[in-house]
PDB file of N, CA and C in Angstrom:
ATOM      1  N   MET A   1       6.375   8.568   2.235  1.00 80.00           N
ATOM      2  CA  MET A   1       5.020   8.192   2.002  1.00 80.00           C
ATOM      3  C   MET A   1       4.141   8.665   3.135  1.00 80.00           C
ATOM      4  N   ALA A   2       4.584   8.645   4.350  1.00 83.00           N
ATOM      5  CA  ALA A   2       3.767   9.064   5.501  1.00 83.00           C
ATOM      6  C   ALA A   2       3.365  10.505   5.371  1.00 83.00           C
ATOM      7  N   SER A   3       4.271  11.378   4.964  1.00 89.00           N
ATOM      8  CA  SER A   3       3.922  12.781   4.845  1.00 89.00           C
ATOM      9  C   SER A   3       2.809  12.999   3.782  1.00 89.00           C
ATOM     10  N   LYS A   4       2.900  12.252   2.683  1.00 92.00           N
ATOM     11  CA  LYS A   4       1.852  12.441   1.607  1.00 92.00           C
ATOM     12  C   LYS A   4       0.483  11.906   2.159  1.00 92.00           C
ATOM     13  N   ALA A   5       0.532  10.777   2.894  1.00 92.00           N
ATOM     14  CA  ALA A   5      -0.700  10.206   3.446  1.00 92.00           C
ATOM     15  C   ALA A   5      -1.254  11.163   4.449  1.00 92.00           C
ATOM     16  N   LYS A   6      -0.417  11.722   5.256  1.00 92.00           N
ATOM     17  CA  LYS A   6      -0.872  12.680   6.316  1.00 92.00           C
ATOM     18  C   LYS A   6      -1.545  13.900   5.657  1.00 92.00           C
ATOM     19  N   GLY A   7      -0.940  14.337   4.506  1.00 94.00           N
ATOM     20  CA  GLY A   7      -1.522  15.499   3.805  1.00 94.00           C
ATOM     21  C   GLY A   7      -2.833  15.172   3.246  1.00 94.00           C
ATOM     22  N   VAL A   8      -3.093  13.961   2.729  1.00 96.00           N
ATOM     23  CA  VAL A   8      -4.383  13.570   2.188  1.00 96.00           C
ATOM     24  C   VAL A   8      -5.364  13.513   3.312  1.00 96.00           C
ATOM     25  N   LEU A   9      -5.008  12.911   4.439  1.00 96.00           N
ATOM     26  CA  LEU A   9      -5.950  12.850   5.583  1.00 96.00           C
ATOM     27  C   LEU A   9      -6.239  14.241   6.176  1.00 96.00           C
ATOM     28  N   LYS A  10      -5.264  15.140   6.210  1.00 95.00           N
ATOM     29  CA  LYS A  10      -5.500  16.442   6.688  1.00 95.00           C
ATOM     30  C   LYS A  10      -6.436  17.244   5.743  1.00 95.00           C
ATOM     31  N   LYS A  11      -6.233  17.043   4.470  1.00 97.00           N
ATOM     32  CA  LYS A  11      -7.107  17.659   3.480  1.00 97.00           C
ATOM     33  C   LYS A  11      -8.547  17.179   3.638  1.00 97.00           C
ATOM     34  N   ALA A  12      -8.755  15.936   4.011  1.00 98.00           N
ATOM     35  CA  ALA A  12     -10.049  15.309   4.290  1.00 98.00           C
ATOM     36  C   ALA A  12     -10.645  15.761   5.639  1.00 98.00           C
ATOM     37  N   GLY A  13      -9.862  16.560   6.383  1.00 98.00           N
ATOM     38  CA  GLY A  13     -10.378  17.013   7.679  1.00 98.00           C
ATOM     39  C   GLY A  13     -10.118  16.051   8.827  1.00 98.00           C
ATOM     40  N   CYS A  14      -9.162  15.107   8.651  1.00 97.00           N
ATOM     41  CA  CYS A  14      -8.942  14.115   9.687  1.00 97.00           C
ATOM     42  C   CYS A  14      -7.600  14.330  10.354  1.00 97.00           C
ATOM     43  N   ASN A  15      -7.503  13.895  11.588  1.00 96.00           N
ATOM     44  CA  ASN A  15      -6.266  13.797  12.293  1.00 96.00           C
ATOM     45  C   ASN A  15      -5.731  12.389  12.196  1.00 96.00           C
ATOM     46  N   THR A  16      -4.464  12.184  12.553  1.00 94.00           N
ATOM     47  CA  THR A  16      -3.887  10.829  12.440  1.00 94.00           C
ATOM     48  C   THR A  16      -3.334  10.460  13.801  1.00 94.00           C
ATOM     49  N   ALA A  17      -3.662   9.246  14.240  1.00 96.00           N
ATOM     50  CA  ALA A  17      -3.210   8.645  15.500  1.00 96.00           C
ATOM     51  C   ALA A  17      -1.744   8.257  15.293  1.00 96.00           C
ATOM     52  N   GLY A  18      -1.053   8.133  16.367  1.00 91.00           N
ATOM     53  CA  GLY A  18       0.335   7.772  16.324  1.00 91.00           C
ATOM     54  C   GLY A  18       0.620   6.397  15.730  1.00 91.00           C
ATOM     55  N   ASP A  19      -0.303   5.458  15.776  1.00 95.00           N
ATOM     56  CA  ASP A  19      -0.067   4.167  15.248  1.00 95.00           C
ATOM     57  C   ASP A  19      -0.622   4.002  13.789  1.00 95.00           C
ATOM     58  N   ALA A  20      -1.211   5.004  13.272  1.00 95.00           N
ATOM     59  CA  ALA A  20      -1.817   4.969  11.939  1.00 95.00           C
ATOM     60  C   ALA A  20      -0.830   4.587  10.840  1.00 95.00           C
ATOM     61  N   PHE A  21       0.359   5.164  10.923  1.00 94.00           N
ATOM     62  CA  PHE A  21       1.327   4.953   9.836  1.00 94.00           C
ATOM     63  C   PHE A  21       2.036   3.636   9.992  1.00 94.00           C
ATOM     64  N   THR A  22       2.124   3.075  11.222  1.00 95.00           N
ATOM     65  CA  THR A  22       2.645   1.737  11.393  1.00 95.00           C
ATOM     66  C   THR A  22       1.719   0.786  10.710  1.00 95.00           C
ATOM     67  N   ALA A  23       0.397   0.890  10.919  1.00 96.00           N
ATOM     68  CA  ALA A  23      -0.569   0.023  10.252  1.00 96.00           C
ATOM     69  C   ALA A  23      -0.559   0.210   8.795  1.00 96.00           C
ATOM     70  N   LEU A  24      -0.404   1.465   8.294  1.00 94.00           N
ATOM     71  CA  LEU A  24      -0.338   1.687   6.871  1.00 94.00           C
ATOM     72  C   LEU A  24       0.878   1.016   6.258  1.00 94.00           C
ATOM     73  N   ASN A  25       1.997   1.143   6.955  1.00 94.00           N
ATOM     74  CA  ASN A  25       3.232   0.515   6.456  1.00 94.00           C
ATOM     75  C   ASN A  25       3.076  -1.032   6.357  1.00 94.00           C
ATOM     76  N   GLU A  26       2.524  -1.621   7.352  1.00 96.00           N
ATOM     77  CA  GLU A  26       2.286  -3.057   7.320  1.00 96.00           C
ATOM     78  C   GLU A  26       1.356  -3.449   6.190  1.00 96.00           C
ATOM     79  N   TYR A  27       0.316  -2.688   5.964  1.00 96.00           N
ATOM     80  CA  TYR A  27      -0.640  -2.953   4.902  1.00 96.00           C
ATOM     81  C   TYR A  27       0.067  -2.833   3.486  1.00 96.00           C
ATOM     82  N   MET A  28       0.879  -1.862   3.375  1.00 95.00           N
ATOM     83  CA  MET A  28       1.613  -1.644   2.103  1.00 95.00           C
ATOM     84  C   MET A  28       2.532  -2.839   1.838  1.00 95.00           C
ATOM     85  N   TYR A  29       3.238  -3.307   2.857  1.00 97.00           N
ATOM     86  CA  TYR A  29       4.094  -4.495   2.636  1.00 97.00           C
ATOM     87  C   TYR A  29       3.255  -5.739   2.210  1.00 97.00           C
ATOM     88  N   TRP A  30       2.115  -5.860   2.849  1.00 98.00           N
ATOM     89  CA  TRP A  30       1.234  -6.979   2.488  1.00 98.00           C
ATOM     90  C   TRP A  30       0.776  -6.853   1.034  1.00 98.00           C
ATOM     91  N   LEU A  31       0.337  -5.616   0.641  1.00 97.00           N
ATOM     92  CA  LEU A  31      -0.063  -5.390  -0.757  1.00 97.00           C
ATOM     93  C   LEU A  31       1.056  -5.788  -1.750  1.00 97.00           C
ATOM     94  N   LEU A  32       2.234  -5.336  -1.450  1.00 98.00           N
ATOM     95  CA  LEU A  32       3.407  -5.649  -2.324  1.00 98.00           C
ATOM     96  C   LEU A  32       3.707  -7.111  -2.411  1.00 98.00           C
ATOM     97  N   GLU A  33       3.664  -7.800  -1.253  1.00 98.00           N
ATOM     98  CA  GLU A  33       3.816  -9.239  -1.272  1.00 98.00           C
ATOM     99  C   GLU A  33       2.740  -9.965  -2.085  1.00 98.00           C
ATOM    100  N   GLN A  34       1.493  -9.479  -1.998  1.00 98.00           N
ATOM    101  CA  GLN A  34       0.376 -10.129  -2.740  1.00 98.00           C
ATOM    102  C   GLN A  34       0.596  -9.893  -4.236  1.00 98.00           C
ATOM    103  N   ALA A  35       1.029  -8.675  -4.587  1.00 98.00           N
ATOM    104  CA  ALA A  35       1.200  -8.341  -5.997  1.00 98.00           C
ATOM    105  C   ALA A  35       2.331  -9.209  -6.594  1.00 98.00           C
ATOM    106  N   ALA A  36       3.397  -9.356  -5.822  1.00 98.00           N
ATOM    107  CA  ALA A  36       4.516 -10.180  -6.281  1.00 98.00           C
ATOM    108  C   ALA A  36       4.107 -11.645  -6.465  1.00 98.00           C
ATOM    109  N   LYS A  37       3.287 -12.196  -5.532  1.00 98.00           N
ATOM    110  CA  LYS A  37       2.804 -13.506  -5.674  1.00 98.00           C
ATOM    111  C   LYS A  37       1.984 -13.711  -6.908  1.00 98.00           C
ATOM    112  N   ARG A  38       1.121 -12.702  -7.191  1.00 97.00           N
ATOM    113  CA  ARG A  38       0.278 -12.799  -8.398  1.00 97.00           C
ATOM    114  C   ARG A  38       1.100 -12.745  -9.658  1.00 97.00           C
ATOM    115  N   ALA A  39       2.121 -11.868  -9.698  1.00 98.00           N
ATOM    116  CA  ALA A  39       2.991 -11.828 -10.879  1.00 98.00           C
ATOM    117  C   ALA A  39       3.682 -13.154 -11.062  1.00 98.00           C
ATOM    118  N   LYS A  40       4.255 -13.705 -10.026  1.00 98.00           N
ATOM    119  CA  LYS A  40       5.007 -15.004 -10.131  1.00 98.00           C
ATOM    120  C   LYS A  40       4.003 -16.080 -10.508  1.00 98.00           C
ATOM    121  N   ALA A  41       2.790 -16.083 -10.052  1.00 98.00           N
ATOM    122  CA  ALA A  41       1.832 -17.101 -10.435  1.00 98.00           C
ATOM    123  C   ALA A  41       1.476 -17.030 -11.880  1.00 98.00           C
ATOM    124  N   ASN A  42       1.684 -15.860 -12.476  1.00 97.00           N
ATOM    125  CA  ASN A  42       1.336 -15.663 -13.880  1.00 97.00           C
ATOM    126  C   ASN A  42       2.608 -15.752 -14.735  1.00 97.00           C
ATOM    127  N   GLY A  43       3.700 -16.284 -14.169  1.00 98.00           N
ATOM    128  CA  GLY A  43       4.984 -16.485 -14.876  1.00 98.00           C
ATOM    129  C   GLY A  43       5.727 -15.246 -15.183  1.00 98.00           C
ATOM    130  N   ARG A  44       5.555 -14.190 -14.419  1.00 98.00           N
ATOM    131  CA  ARG A  44       6.239 -12.952 -14.630  1.00 98.00           C
ATOM    132  C   ARG A  44       7.093 -12.567 -13.437  1.00 98.00           C
ATOM    133  N   LYS A  45       8.143 -11.856 -13.722  1.00 98.00           N
ATOM    134  CA  LYS A  45       8.973 -11.277 -12.670  1.00 98.00           C
ATOM    135  C   LYS A  45       8.587  -9.759 -12.442  1.00 98.00           C
ATOM    136  N   THR A  46       7.836  -9.222 -13.394  1.00 98.00           N
ATOM    137  CA  THR A  46       7.475  -7.814 -13.394  1.00 98.00           C
ATOM    138  C   THR A  46       6.094  -7.676 -12.787  1.00 98.00           C
ATOM    139  N   VAL A  47       6.009  -6.834 -11.724  1.00 98.00           N
ATOM    140  CA  VAL A  47       4.710  -6.533 -11.122  1.00 98.00           C
ATOM    141  C   VAL A  47       4.081  -5.410 -11.937  1.00 98.00           C
ATOM    142  N   ARG A  48       2.816  -5.603 -12.326  1.00 98.00           N
ATOM    143  CA  ARG A  48       2.107  -4.639 -13.060  1.00 98.00           C
ATOM    144  C   ARG A  48       0.945  -4.048 -12.205  1.00 98.00           C
ATOM    145  N   ALA A  49       0.406  -2.960 -12.662  1.00 97.00           N
ATOM    146  CA  ALA A  49      -0.663  -2.323 -11.875  1.00 97.00           C
ATOM    147  C   ALA A  49      -1.800  -3.221 -11.583  1.00 97.00           C
ATOM    148  N   HIS A  50      -2.243  -4.074 -12.534  1.00 96.00           N
ATOM    149  CA  HIS A  50      -3.370  -4.949 -12.231  1.00 96.00           C
ATOM    150  C   HIS A  50      -3.076  -6.019 -11.149  1.00 96.00           C
ATOM    151  N   ASP A  51      -1.794  -6.236 -10.845  1.00 97.00           N
ATOM    152  CA  ASP A  51      -1.469  -7.206  -9.781  1.00 97.00           C
ATOM    153  C   ASP A  51      -1.948  -6.737  -8.436  1.00 97.00           C
ATOM    154  N   PHE A  52      -2.092  -5.398  -8.278  1.00 95.00           N
ATOM    155  CA  PHE A  52      -2.570  -4.812  -7.079  1.00 95.00           C
ATOM    156  C   PHE A  52      -4.113  -4.824  -6.929  1.00 95.00           C
ATOM    157  N   MET A  53      -4.801  -5.067  -8.086  1.00 92.00           N
ATOM    158  CA  MET A  53      -6.221  -4.944  -8.092  1.00 92.00           C
ATOM    159  C   MET A  53      -6.977  -6.251  -7.840  1.00 92.00           C
ATOM    160  N   SER A  54      -6.295  -7.349  -7.789  1.00 70.00           N
ATOM    161  CA  SER A  54      -7.087  -8.600  -7.668  1.00 70.00           C
ATOM    162  C   SER A  54      -7.207  -8.989  -6.249  1.00 70.00           C
TER     163      SER A  54
END
């Protein structure tokens, strides 16, 4: 994932700091945890796309 993110940032004309992907990784884990909580709160075990949007 880091290489794809780096490519997007490079295409946008940006450089990446050494700690950028550590923060991105932590944020991704948080997003996944939030989506799982929303799915469970709605009585599902399956995480759907809209679970990431709320």
